[in-house]
mmCIF file of C-alpha atoms in Angstrom:
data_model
loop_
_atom_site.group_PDB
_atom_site.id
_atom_site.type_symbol
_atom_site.label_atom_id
_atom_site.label_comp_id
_atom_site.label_asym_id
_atom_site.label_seq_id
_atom_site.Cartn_x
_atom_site.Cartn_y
_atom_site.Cartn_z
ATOM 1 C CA UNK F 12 130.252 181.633 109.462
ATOM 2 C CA UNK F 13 129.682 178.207 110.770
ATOM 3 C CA UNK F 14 129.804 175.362 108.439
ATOM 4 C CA UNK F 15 126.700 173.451 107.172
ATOM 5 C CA UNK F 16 126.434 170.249 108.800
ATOM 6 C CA UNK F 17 127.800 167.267 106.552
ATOM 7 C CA UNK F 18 124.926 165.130 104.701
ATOM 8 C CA UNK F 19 125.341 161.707 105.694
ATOM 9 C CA UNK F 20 125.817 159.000 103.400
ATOM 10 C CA UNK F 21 122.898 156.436 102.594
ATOM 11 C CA UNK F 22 124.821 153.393 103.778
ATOM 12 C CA UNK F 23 125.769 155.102 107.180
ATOM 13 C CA UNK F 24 122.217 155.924 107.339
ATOM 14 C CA UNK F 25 120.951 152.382 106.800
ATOM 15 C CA UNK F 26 123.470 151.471 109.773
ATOM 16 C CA UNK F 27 122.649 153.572 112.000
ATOM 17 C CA UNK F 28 118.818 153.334 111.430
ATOM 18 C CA UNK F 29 119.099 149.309 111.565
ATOM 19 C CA UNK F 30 121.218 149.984 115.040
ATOM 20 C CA UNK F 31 118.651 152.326 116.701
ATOM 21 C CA UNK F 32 115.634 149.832 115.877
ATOM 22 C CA UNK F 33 117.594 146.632 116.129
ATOM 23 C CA UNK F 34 115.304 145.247 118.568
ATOM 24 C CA UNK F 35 111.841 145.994 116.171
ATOM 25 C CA UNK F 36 114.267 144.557 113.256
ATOM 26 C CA UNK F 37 115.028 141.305 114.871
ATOM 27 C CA UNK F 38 110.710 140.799 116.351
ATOM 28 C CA UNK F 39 110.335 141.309 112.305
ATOM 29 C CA UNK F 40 113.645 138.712 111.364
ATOM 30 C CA UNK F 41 112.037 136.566 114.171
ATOM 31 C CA UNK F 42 108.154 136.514 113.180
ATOM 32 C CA UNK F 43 109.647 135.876 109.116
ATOM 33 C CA UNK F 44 111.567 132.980 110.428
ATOM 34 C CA UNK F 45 108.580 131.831 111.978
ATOM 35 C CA UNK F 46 106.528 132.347 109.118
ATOM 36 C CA UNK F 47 108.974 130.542 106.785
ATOM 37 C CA UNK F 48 109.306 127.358 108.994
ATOM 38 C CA UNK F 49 105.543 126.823 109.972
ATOM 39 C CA UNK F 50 104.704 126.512 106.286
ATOM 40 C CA UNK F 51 108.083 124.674 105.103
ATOM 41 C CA UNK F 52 106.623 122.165 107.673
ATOM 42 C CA UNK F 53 102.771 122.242 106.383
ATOM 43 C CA UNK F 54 104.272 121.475 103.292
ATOM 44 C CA UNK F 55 106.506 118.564 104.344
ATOM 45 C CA UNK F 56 103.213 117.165 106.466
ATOM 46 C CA UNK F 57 100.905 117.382 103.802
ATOM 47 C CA UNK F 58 103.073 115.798 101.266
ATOM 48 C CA UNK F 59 104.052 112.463 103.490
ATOM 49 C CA UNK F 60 100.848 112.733 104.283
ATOM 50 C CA UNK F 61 99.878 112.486 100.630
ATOM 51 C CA UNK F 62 102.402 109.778 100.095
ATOM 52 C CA UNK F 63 101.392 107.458 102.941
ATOM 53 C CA UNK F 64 97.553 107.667 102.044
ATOM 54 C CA UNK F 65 98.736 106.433 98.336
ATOM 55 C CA UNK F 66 100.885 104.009 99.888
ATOM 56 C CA UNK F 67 97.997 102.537 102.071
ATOM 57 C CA UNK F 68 95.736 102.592 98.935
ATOM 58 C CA UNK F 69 98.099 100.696 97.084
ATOM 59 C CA UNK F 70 98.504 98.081 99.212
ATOM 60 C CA UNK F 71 94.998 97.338 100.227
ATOM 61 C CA UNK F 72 94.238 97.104 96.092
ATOM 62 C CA UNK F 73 96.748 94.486 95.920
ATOM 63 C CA UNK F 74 96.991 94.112 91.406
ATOM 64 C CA UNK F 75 93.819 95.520 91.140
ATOM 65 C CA UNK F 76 94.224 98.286 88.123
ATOM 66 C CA UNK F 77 90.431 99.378 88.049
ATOM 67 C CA UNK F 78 87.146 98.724 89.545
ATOM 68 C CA UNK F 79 83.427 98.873 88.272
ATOM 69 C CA UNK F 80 81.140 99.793 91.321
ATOM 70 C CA UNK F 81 77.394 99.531 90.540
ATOM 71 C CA UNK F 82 74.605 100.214 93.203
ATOM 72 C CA UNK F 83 72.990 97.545 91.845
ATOM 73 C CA UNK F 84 73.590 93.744 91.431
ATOM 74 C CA UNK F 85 74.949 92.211 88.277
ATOM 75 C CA UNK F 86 75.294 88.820 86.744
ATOM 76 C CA UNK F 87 78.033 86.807 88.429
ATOM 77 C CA UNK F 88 78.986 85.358 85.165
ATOM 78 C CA UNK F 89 80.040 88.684 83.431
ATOM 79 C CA UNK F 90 82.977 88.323 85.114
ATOM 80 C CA UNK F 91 83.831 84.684 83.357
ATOM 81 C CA UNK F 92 82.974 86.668 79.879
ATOM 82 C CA UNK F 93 85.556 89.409 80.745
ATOM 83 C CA UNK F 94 87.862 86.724 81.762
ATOM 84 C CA UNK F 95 87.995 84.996 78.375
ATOM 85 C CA UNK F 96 88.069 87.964 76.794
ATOM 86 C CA UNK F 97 92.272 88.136 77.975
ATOM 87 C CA UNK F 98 91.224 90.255 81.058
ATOM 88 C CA UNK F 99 91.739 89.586 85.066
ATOM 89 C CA UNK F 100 88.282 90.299 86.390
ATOM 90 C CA UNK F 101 87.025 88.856 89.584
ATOM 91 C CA UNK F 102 83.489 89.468 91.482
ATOM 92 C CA UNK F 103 82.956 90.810 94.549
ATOM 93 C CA UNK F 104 79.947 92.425 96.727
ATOM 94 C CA UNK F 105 80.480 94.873 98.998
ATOM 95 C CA UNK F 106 78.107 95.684 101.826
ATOM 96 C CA UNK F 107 78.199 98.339 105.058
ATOM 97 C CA UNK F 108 76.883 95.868 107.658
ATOM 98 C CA UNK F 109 77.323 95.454 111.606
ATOM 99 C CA UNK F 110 78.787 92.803 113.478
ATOM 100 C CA UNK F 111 77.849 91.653 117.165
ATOM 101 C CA UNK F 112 79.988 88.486 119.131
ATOM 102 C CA UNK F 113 77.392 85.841 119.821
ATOM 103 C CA UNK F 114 79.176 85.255 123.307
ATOM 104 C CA UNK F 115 80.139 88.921 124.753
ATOM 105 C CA UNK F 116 77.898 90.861 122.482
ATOM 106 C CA UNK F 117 80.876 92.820 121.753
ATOM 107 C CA UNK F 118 79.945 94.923 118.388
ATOM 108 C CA UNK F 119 81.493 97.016 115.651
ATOM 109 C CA UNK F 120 79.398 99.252 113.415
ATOM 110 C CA UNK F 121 80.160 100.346 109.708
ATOM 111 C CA UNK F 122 82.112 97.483 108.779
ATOM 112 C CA UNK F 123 82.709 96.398 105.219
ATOM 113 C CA UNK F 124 81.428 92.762 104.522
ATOM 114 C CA UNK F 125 82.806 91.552 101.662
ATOM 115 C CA UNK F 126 81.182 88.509 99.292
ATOM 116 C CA UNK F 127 84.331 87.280 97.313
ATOM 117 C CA UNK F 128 85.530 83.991 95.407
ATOM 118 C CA UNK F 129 88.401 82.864 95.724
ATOM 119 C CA UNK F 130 90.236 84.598 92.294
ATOM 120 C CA UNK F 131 89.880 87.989 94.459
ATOM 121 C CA UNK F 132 92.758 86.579 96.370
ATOM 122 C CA UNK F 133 94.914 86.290 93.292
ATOM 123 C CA UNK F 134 95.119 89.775 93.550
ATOM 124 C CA UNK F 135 97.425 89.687 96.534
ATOM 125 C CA UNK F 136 99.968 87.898 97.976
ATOM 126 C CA UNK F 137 97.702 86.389 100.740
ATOM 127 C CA UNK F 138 97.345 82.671 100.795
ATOM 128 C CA UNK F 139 93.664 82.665 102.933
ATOM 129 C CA UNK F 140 93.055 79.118 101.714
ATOM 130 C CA UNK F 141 89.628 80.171 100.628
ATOM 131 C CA UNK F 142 88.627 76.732 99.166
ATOM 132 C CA UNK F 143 87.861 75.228 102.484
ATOM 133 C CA UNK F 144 85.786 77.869 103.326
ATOM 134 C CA UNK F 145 82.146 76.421 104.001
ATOM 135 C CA UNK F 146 79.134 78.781 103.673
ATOM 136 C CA UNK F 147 78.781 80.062 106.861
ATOM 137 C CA UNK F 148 81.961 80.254 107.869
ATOM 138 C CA UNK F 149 83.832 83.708 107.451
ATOM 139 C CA UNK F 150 87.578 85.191 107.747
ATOM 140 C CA UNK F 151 88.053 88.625 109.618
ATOM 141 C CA UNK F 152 91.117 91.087 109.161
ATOM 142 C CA UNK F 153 93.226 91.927 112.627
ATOM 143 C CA UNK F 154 91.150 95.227 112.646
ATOM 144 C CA UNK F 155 88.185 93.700 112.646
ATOM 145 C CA UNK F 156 88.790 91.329 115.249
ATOM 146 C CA UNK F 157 90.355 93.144 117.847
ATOM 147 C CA UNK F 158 87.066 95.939 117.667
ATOM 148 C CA UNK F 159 84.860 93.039 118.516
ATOM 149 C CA UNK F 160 87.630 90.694 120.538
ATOM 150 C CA UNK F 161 86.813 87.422 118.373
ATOM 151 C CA UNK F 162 89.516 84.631 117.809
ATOM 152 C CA UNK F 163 89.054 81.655 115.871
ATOM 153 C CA UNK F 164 86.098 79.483 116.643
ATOM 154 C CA UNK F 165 84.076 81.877 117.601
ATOM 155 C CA UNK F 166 80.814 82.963 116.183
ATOM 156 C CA UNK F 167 79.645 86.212 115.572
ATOM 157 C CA UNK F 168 76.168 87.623 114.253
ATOM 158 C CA UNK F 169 76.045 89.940 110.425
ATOM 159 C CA UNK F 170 73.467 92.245 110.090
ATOM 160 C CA UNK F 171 73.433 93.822 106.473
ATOM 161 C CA UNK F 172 70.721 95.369 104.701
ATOM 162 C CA UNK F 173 68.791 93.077 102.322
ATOM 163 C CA UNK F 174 68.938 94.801 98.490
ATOM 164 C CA UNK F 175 66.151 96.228 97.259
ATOM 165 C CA UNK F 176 65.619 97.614 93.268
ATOM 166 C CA UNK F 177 64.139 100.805 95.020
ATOM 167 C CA UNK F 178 65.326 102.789 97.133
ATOM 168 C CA UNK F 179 63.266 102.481 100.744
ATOM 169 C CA UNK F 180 62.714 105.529 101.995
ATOM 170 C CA UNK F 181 60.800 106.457 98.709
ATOM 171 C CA UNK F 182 57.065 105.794 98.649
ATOM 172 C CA UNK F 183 57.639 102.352 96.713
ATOM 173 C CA UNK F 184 60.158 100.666 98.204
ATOM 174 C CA UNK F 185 59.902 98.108 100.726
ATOM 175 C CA UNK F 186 59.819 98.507 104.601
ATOM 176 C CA UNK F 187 59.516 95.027 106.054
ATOM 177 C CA UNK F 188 62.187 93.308 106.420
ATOM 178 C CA UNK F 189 65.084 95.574 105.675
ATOM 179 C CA UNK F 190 67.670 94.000 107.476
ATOM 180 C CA UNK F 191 69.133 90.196 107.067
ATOM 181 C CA UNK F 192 71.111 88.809 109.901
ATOM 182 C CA UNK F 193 73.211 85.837 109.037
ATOM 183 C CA UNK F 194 75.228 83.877 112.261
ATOM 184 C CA UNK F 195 79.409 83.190 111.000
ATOM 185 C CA UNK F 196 81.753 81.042 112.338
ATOM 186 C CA UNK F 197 85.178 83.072 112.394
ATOM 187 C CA UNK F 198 87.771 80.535 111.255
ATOM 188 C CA UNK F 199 90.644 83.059 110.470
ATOM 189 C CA UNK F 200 91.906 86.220 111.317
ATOM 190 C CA UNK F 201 94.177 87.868 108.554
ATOM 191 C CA UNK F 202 97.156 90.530 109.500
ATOM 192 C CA UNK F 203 96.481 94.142 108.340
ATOM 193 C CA UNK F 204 98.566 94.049 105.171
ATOM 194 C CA UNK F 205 97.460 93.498 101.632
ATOM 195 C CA UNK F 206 94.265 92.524 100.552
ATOM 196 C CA UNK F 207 93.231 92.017 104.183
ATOM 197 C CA UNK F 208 92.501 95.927 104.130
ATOM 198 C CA UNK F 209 90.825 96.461 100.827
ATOM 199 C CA UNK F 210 89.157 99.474 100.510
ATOM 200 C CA UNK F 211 87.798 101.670 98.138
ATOM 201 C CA UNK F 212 88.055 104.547 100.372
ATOM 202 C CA UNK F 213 91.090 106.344 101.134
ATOM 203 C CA UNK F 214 91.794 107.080 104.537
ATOM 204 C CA UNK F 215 94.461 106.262 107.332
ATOM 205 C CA UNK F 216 92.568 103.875 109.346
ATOM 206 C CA UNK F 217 92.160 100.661 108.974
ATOM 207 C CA UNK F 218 88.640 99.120 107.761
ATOM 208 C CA UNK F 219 86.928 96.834 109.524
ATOM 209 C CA UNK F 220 86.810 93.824 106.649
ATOM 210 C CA UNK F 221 84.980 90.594 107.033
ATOM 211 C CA UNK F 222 85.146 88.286 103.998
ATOM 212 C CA UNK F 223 82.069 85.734 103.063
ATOM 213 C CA UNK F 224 81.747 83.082 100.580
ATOM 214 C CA UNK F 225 80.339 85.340 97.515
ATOM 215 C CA UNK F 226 77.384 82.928 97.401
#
């Protein structure tokens, strides 16, 4: 009688089976490898991407530890109670507004004008010399004056919207008159480090910042 055939061993099995679909074994090796990389890399992205948005925050807050936002005006002179309390407080207004160049008409939407005094500065290391600063006279960041192509001397035209108590599209609040426009004389443009970029929103771009006398 014939003998039975031998039963193969599970590792020769394995080999041969990996051999006969070596090419369906290596698309599957291939695609995992793939897989592994894309998201190793996602993961690598979205963490510098993490740390350079904190980084940017950071340095557009300058020493500032917190910040009180209000939608609607307070009294300047809280901030000299805080202040003798032991605290660093300094006030500032912050207002979306749009910005035109009286010569070329060159504009820039969505900017952030900010009203500040000159203890806001002590929160940085920048040096603005904000006590010669008359009235109408304003200081842009690099940002903001390369969107609108304005160098020193030149003057430029602020709308913002006036404040109102109530909000205006409700059926008390006030229609006339909803926009102030206010003509600046640039006398300096600030680099796009520090305080120049303060912002309360975090994002990779640089705002648009134009500083004002607060009063």
């Amino acid at each position: 009688m014939p003998r039975p055939p031998k039963p193969f061993s599970l590792p020769i099995l394995l080999i041969r089976g990996l051999r006969h679909y070596a090419a369906v074994n290596l698309a599957v090796l291939a695609a995992a490898a793939i897989g592994v990389a894309v998201l190793t890399g996602a993961l690598l992205v979205g963490d510098s991407m993490r740390h350079s948005l904190r980084a940017l925050a950071v340095e557009g807050l300058g020493e500032i530890d917190h910040v009180l936002v209000s939608d609607l005006f307070f009294r300047e002179e809280l901030a000299d109670e805080l202040n003798q309390t032991g605290a660093r407080v300094t006030p500032v207004v912050i207002l979306n507004g749009a910005v035109t160049h009286a010569q070329t008409g060159a504009r820039a939407n969505q900017c952030s004008v900010l009203g500040v005094t000159p203890s806001f500065w002590d929160f940085g290391e920048i040096d603005p010399d904000w006590s010669r600063l008359q009235p109408f006279e304003t200081i842009l960041n690099a940002a903001m004056a390369t969107e609108i192509q304005a160098k020193e001397g030149d003057e430029i035209l602020l709308r913002v919207p006036r404040p109102s108590a109530v909000p205006r599209d409700s059926f008390m609040g006030e229609r006339d008159e909803t926009v102030a426009t206010l003509r600046l004389t640039v006398v300096r443009i600030l680099p796009d480090n520090g305080l120049a970029r303060f912002s309360l929103q975090t994002t990779q771009l640089t705002p648009l910042n134009l500083f004002v006398p607060l009063q």
